[in-house]
Coordinates of C-alpha atoms and ligand atoms in Angstrom, one line a residue:
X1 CA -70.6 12.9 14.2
X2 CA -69.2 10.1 12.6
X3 CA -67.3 8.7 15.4
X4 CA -70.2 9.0 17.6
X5 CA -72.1 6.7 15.0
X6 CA -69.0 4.6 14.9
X7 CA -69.4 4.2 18.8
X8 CA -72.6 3.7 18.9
X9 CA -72.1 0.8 16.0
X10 CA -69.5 -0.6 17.8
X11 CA -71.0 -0.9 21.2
X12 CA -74.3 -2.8 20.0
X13 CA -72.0 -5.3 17.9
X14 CA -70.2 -5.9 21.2
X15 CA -73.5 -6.2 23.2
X16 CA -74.7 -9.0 20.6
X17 CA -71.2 -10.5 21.0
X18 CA -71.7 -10.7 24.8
X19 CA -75.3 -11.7 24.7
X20 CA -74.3 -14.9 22.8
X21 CA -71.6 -15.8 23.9
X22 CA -72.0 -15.2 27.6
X23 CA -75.6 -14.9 28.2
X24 CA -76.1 -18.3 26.7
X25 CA -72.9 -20.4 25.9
X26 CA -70.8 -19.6 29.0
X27 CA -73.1 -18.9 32.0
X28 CA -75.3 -21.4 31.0
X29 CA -72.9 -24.0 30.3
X30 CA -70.9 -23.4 33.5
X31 CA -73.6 -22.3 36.3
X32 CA -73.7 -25.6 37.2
X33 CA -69.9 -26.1 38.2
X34 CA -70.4 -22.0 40.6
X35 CA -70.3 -24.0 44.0
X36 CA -72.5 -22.6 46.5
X37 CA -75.8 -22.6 44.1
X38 CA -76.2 -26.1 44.9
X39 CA -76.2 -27.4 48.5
X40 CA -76.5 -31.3 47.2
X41 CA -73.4 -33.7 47.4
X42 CA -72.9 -34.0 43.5
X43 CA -75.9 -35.7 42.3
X44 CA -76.3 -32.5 39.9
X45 CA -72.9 -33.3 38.4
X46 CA -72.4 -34.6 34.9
X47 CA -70.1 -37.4 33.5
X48 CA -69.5 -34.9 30.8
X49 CA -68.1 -31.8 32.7
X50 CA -64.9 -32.2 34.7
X51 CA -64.6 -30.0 37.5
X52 CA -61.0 -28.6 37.3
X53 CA -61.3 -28.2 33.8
X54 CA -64.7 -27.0 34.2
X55 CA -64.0 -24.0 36.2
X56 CA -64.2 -20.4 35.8
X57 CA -60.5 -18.3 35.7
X58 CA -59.5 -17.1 38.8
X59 CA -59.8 -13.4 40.1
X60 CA -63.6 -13.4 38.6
X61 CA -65.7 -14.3 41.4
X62 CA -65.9 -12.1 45.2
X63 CA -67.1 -15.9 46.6
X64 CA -65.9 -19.4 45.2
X65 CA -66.5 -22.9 46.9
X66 CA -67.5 -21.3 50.8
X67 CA -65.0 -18.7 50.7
X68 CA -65.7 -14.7 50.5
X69 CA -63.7 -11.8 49.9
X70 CA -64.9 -9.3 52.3
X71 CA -63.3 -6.1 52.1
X72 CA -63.2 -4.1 55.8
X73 CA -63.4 -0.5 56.7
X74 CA -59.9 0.8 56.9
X75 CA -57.8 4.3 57.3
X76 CA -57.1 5.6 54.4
X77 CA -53.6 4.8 53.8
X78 CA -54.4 1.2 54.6
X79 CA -56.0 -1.6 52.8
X80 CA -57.9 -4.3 55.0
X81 CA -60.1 -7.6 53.6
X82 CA -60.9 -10.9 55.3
X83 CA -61.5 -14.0 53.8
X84 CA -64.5 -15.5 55.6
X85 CA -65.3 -19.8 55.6
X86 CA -67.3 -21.7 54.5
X87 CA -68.6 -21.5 58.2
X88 CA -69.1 -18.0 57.8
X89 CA -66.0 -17.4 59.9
X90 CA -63.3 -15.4 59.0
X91 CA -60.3 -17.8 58.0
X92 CA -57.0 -17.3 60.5
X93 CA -55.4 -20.5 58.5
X94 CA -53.8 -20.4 55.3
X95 CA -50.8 -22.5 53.7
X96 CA -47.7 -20.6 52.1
X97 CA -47.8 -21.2 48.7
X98 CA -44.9 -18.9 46.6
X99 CA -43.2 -18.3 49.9
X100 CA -46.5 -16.2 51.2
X101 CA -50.0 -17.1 52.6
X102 CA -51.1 -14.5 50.9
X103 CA -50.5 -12.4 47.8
X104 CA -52.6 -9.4 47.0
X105 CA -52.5 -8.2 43.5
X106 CA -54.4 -4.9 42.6
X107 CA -55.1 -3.3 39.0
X108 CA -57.3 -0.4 37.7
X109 CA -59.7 -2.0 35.6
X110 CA -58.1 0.0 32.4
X111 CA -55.1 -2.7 33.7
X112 CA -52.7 0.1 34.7
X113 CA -51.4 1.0 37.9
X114 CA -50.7 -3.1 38.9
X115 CA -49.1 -3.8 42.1
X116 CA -48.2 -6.9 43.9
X117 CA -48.5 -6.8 47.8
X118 CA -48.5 -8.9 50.7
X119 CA -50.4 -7.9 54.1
X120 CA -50.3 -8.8 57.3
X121 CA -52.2 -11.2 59.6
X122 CA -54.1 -10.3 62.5
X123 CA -55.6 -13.1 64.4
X124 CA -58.8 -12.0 64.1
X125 CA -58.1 -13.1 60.6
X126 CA -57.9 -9.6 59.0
X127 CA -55.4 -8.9 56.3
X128 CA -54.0 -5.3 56.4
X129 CA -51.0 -3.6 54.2
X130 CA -50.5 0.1 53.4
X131 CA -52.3 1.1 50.5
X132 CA -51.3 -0.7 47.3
X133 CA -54.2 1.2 45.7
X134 CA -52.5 4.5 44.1
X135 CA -54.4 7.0 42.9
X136 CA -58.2 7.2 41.9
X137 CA -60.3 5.0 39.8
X138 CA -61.7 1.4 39.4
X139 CA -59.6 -1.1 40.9
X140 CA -59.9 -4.8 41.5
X141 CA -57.9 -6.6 44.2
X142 CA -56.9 -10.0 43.8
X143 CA -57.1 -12.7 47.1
X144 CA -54.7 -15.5 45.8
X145 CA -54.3 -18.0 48.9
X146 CA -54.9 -21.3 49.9
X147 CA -56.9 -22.0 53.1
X148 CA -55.5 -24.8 55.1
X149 CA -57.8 -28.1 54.1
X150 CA -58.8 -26.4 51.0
X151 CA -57.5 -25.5 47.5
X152 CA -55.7 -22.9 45.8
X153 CA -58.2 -19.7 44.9
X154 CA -58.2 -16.1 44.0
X155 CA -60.7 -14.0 44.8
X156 CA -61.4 -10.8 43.4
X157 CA -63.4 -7.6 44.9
X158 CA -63.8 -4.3 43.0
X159 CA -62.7 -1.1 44.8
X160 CA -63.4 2.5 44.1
X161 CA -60.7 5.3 44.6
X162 CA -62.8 8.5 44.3
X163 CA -61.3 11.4 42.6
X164 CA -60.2 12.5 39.1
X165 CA -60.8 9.4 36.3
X166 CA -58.5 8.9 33.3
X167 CA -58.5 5.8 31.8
X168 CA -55.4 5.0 29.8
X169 CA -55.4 2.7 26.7
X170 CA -54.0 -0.3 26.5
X171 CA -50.8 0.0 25.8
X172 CA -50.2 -1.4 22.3
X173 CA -48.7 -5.8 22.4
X174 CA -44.5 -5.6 22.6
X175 CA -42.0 -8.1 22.9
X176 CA -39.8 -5.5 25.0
X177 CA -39.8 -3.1 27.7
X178 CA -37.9 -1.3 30.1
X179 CA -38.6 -0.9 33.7
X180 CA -35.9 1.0 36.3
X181 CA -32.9 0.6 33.8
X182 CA -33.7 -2.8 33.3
X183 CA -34.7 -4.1 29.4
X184 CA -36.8 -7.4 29.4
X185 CA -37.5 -9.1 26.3
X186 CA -40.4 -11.7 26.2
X187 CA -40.5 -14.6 23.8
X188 CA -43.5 -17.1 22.9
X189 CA -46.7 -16.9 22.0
X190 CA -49.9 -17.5 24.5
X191 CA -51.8 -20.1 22.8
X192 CA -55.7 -20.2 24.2
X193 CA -56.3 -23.6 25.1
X194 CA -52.9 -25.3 26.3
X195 CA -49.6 -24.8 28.2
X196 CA -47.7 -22.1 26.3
X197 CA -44.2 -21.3 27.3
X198 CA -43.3 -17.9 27.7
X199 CA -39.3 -16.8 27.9
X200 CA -38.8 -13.3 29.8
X201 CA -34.8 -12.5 29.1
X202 CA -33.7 -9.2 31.4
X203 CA -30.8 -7.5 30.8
X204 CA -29.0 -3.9 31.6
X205 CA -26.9 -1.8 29.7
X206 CA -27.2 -4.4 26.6
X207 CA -25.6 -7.0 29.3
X208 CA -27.1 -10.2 30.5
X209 CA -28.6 -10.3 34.0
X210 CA -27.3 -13.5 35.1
X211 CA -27.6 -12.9 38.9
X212 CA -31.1 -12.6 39.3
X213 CA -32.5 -13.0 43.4
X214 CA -35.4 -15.5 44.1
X215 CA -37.9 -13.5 44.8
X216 CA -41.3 -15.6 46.2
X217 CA -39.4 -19.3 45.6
X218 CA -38.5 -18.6 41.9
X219 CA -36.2 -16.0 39.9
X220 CA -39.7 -14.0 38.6
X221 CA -43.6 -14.0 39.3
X222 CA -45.4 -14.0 36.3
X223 CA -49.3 -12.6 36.7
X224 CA -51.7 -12.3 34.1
X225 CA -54.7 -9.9 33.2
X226 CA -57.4 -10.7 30.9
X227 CA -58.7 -7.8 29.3
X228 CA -62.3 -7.4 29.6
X229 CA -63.3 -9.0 32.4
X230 CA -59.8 -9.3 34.6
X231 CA -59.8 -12.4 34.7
X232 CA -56.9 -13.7 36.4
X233 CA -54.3 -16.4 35.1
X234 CA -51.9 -18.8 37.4
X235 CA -48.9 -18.8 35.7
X236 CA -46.3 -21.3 36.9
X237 CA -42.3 -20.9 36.7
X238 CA -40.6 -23.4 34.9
X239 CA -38.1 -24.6 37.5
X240 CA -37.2 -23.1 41.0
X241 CA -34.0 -21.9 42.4
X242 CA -31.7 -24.8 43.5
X243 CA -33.3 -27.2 41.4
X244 CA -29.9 -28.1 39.5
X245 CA -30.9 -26.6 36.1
X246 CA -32.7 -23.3 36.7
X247 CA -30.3 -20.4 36.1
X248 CA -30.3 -16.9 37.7
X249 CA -31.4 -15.6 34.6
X250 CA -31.0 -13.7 32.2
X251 CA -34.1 -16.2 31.0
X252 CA -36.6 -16.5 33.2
X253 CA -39.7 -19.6 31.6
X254 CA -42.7 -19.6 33.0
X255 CA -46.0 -22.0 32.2
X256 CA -48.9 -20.0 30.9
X257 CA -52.5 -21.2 30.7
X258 CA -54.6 -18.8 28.6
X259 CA -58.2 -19.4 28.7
X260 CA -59.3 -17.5 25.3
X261 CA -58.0 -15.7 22.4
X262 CA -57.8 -11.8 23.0
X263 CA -55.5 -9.5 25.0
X264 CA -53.7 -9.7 28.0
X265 CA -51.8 -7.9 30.0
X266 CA -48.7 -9.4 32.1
X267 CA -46.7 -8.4 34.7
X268 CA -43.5 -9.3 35.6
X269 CA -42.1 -8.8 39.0
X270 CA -38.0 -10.1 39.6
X271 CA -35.8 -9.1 42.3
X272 CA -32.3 -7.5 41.4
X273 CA -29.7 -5.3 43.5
X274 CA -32.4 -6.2 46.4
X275 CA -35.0 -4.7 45.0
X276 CA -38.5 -5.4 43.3
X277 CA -39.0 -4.7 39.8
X278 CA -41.9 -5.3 38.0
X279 CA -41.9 -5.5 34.0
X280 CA -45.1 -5.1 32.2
X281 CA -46.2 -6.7 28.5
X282 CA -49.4 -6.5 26.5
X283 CA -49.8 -10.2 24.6
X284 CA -52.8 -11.3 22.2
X285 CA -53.5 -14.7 22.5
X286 CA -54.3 -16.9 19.5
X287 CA -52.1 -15.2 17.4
X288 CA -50.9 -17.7 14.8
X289 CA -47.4 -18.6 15.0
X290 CA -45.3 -17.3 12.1
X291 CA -45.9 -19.5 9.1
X292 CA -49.3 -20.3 9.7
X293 CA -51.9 -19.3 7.3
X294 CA -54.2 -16.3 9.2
X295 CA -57.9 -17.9 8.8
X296 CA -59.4 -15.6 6.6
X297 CA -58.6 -12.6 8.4
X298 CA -58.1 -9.4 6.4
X299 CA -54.7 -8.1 6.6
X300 CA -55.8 -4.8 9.0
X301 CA -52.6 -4.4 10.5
X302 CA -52.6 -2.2 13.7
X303 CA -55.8 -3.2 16.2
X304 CA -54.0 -4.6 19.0
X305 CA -57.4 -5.7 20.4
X306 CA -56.9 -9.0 18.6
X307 CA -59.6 -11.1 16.4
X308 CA -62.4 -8.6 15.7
X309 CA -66.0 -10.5 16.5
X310 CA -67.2 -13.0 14.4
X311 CA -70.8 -13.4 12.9
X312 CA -72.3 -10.7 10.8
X313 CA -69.4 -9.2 9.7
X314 CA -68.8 -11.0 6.8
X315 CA -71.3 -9.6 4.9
X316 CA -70.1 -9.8 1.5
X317 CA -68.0 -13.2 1.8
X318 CA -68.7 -14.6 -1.7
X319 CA -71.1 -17.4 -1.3
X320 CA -72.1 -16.1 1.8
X321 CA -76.4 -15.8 1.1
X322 CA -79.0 -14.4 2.9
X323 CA -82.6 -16.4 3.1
Ligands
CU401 CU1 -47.3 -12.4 46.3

């Protein structure tokens, strides 16, 4: 009884959270910048907003700037998409960016089961790979490519595995995992807002891993989740192999952009003993750094969701009047 009124509590906080925030600050403010809705050359564009800045995180949208994600019919151990133009075409041109023209990144929307593909050509422009999608329930698949003449996107689609549904909980934040025998540690902090560096260190057996492989033109490929929403975060590696000061590990730096406070998950993927390993980390952004006084927050202590919602819950702040 009381947890269903907790639930119930809980839910319409987050729905007046959303309604606010979304509904009127964020689409609002960035419709304008969705291209597509506008067939005009610019003359809706203000001096205020800039563009790159202005735009939405990746993986959010099924169509950005001409180009659609279109899944296509496919057996059922196989997964096939195209990526049709802003001609309505399907695209059969794409640059390599990360040693691929296309990466395919797929995720149940509880942000398990992640896994990192790349698919084949056809020159009809249809993309095909073996199923990356394991086991039921809500996935979204990621489209990160660059069409030749155009920029860098990702695309995302949601896909439905019928069958049995268990959604697993986030898995609480941690600066260290293990994946096949390996142990990767992860230092810094995801600050929203600017260029954070994160640090992922792998080792095995409590020794170093100092001969990491490049694996897609760097020694790691760093992806990043949002929760919530999915959205989908370039992260860029500090430094490529061959570059004269980028080391086979064990440290592996990579550039992180984080668009909000809240919780992510990341996924590591680095090659050792020729194979593909891939490391996985739940972070909250906007955690102060050690040091720094917490705003006002109550010490709680174990709600790795990060910063509860603001407004209306500080009923009882001292000062804090009703009209
Ligand atoms: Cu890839």
């Amino acid at each position: 009884m009381r947890t269903v009124t907790r639930l119930a509590g809980f839910a319409v906080g987050l729905a007046a959270v959303f309604g606010t925030t979304y509904g009127i600050g964020r689409v609002v403010d960035r419709a304008p910048v969705v291209e597509g809705r506008h067939d005009g050359d610019g003359a809706h564009a203000t001096d205020e907003h800039d563009e790159t800045s202005d735009r939405l995180p990746g993986g959010l949208l099924v169509s950005d700037r001409g180009y659609t994600l279109e899944p296509v019919d496919a057996p059922a151990d196989e997964f096939a998409f195209r990526i049709a133009g802003p001609d309505g075409q399907p695209v059969t041109r794409y640059d390599v960016a990360h040693d691929k023209q296309m990466h395919l990144i797929v995720a149940r929307r509880d942000l398990s089961g992640f896994r990192h593909v790349h698919p084949e050509l056809a020159a009809d422009g249809t993309w095909r790979v073996d199923t990356p999608l394991a086991g039921a329930g809500l996935w979204r698949a990621f489209a990160d490519f660059t069409p030749t003449g155009g920029e860098p996107l990702t695309l995302g689609v949601d896909v439905t595995v019928p069958g049995e549904l268990t959604e697993r909980p986030l898995p609480a934040p941690s600066t260290s995992t293990t994946v096949d025998g390996y142990t990767v540690t992860l230092t810094g902090s995801p600050q929203p807002g600017r260029t954070s560096p994160l640090t992922l260190t792998v080792s095995r057996g409590g020794q170093p891993v100092t001969d990491l492989e490049p694996y897609l033109g760097a020694y790691g490929h760093l992806v990043a989740l949002r929760r919530g929403d999915m959205a989908y975060l370039h992260v860029h590696p500090d430094g490529t192999p061959g570059d004269g000061r980028t080391r086979p590990g064990p440290a592996v730096t990579f550039l992180a952009e984080v668009p909000s406070a809240g919780s992510y998950r990341l996924y590591l993927d680095f090659r050792h003993g020729g194979a593909v390993h891939t490391a996985e980390f739940t972070v909250v952004a906007g955690t102060p750094a050690a040091g720094t006084p917490a705003a006002d927050a109550p010490p709680t202590g174990g709600d790795p969701s990060g910063p509860a919602p603001t407004g209306g819950a500080d009923h009882g702040t001292p000062g804090h009047g009703h009209n």
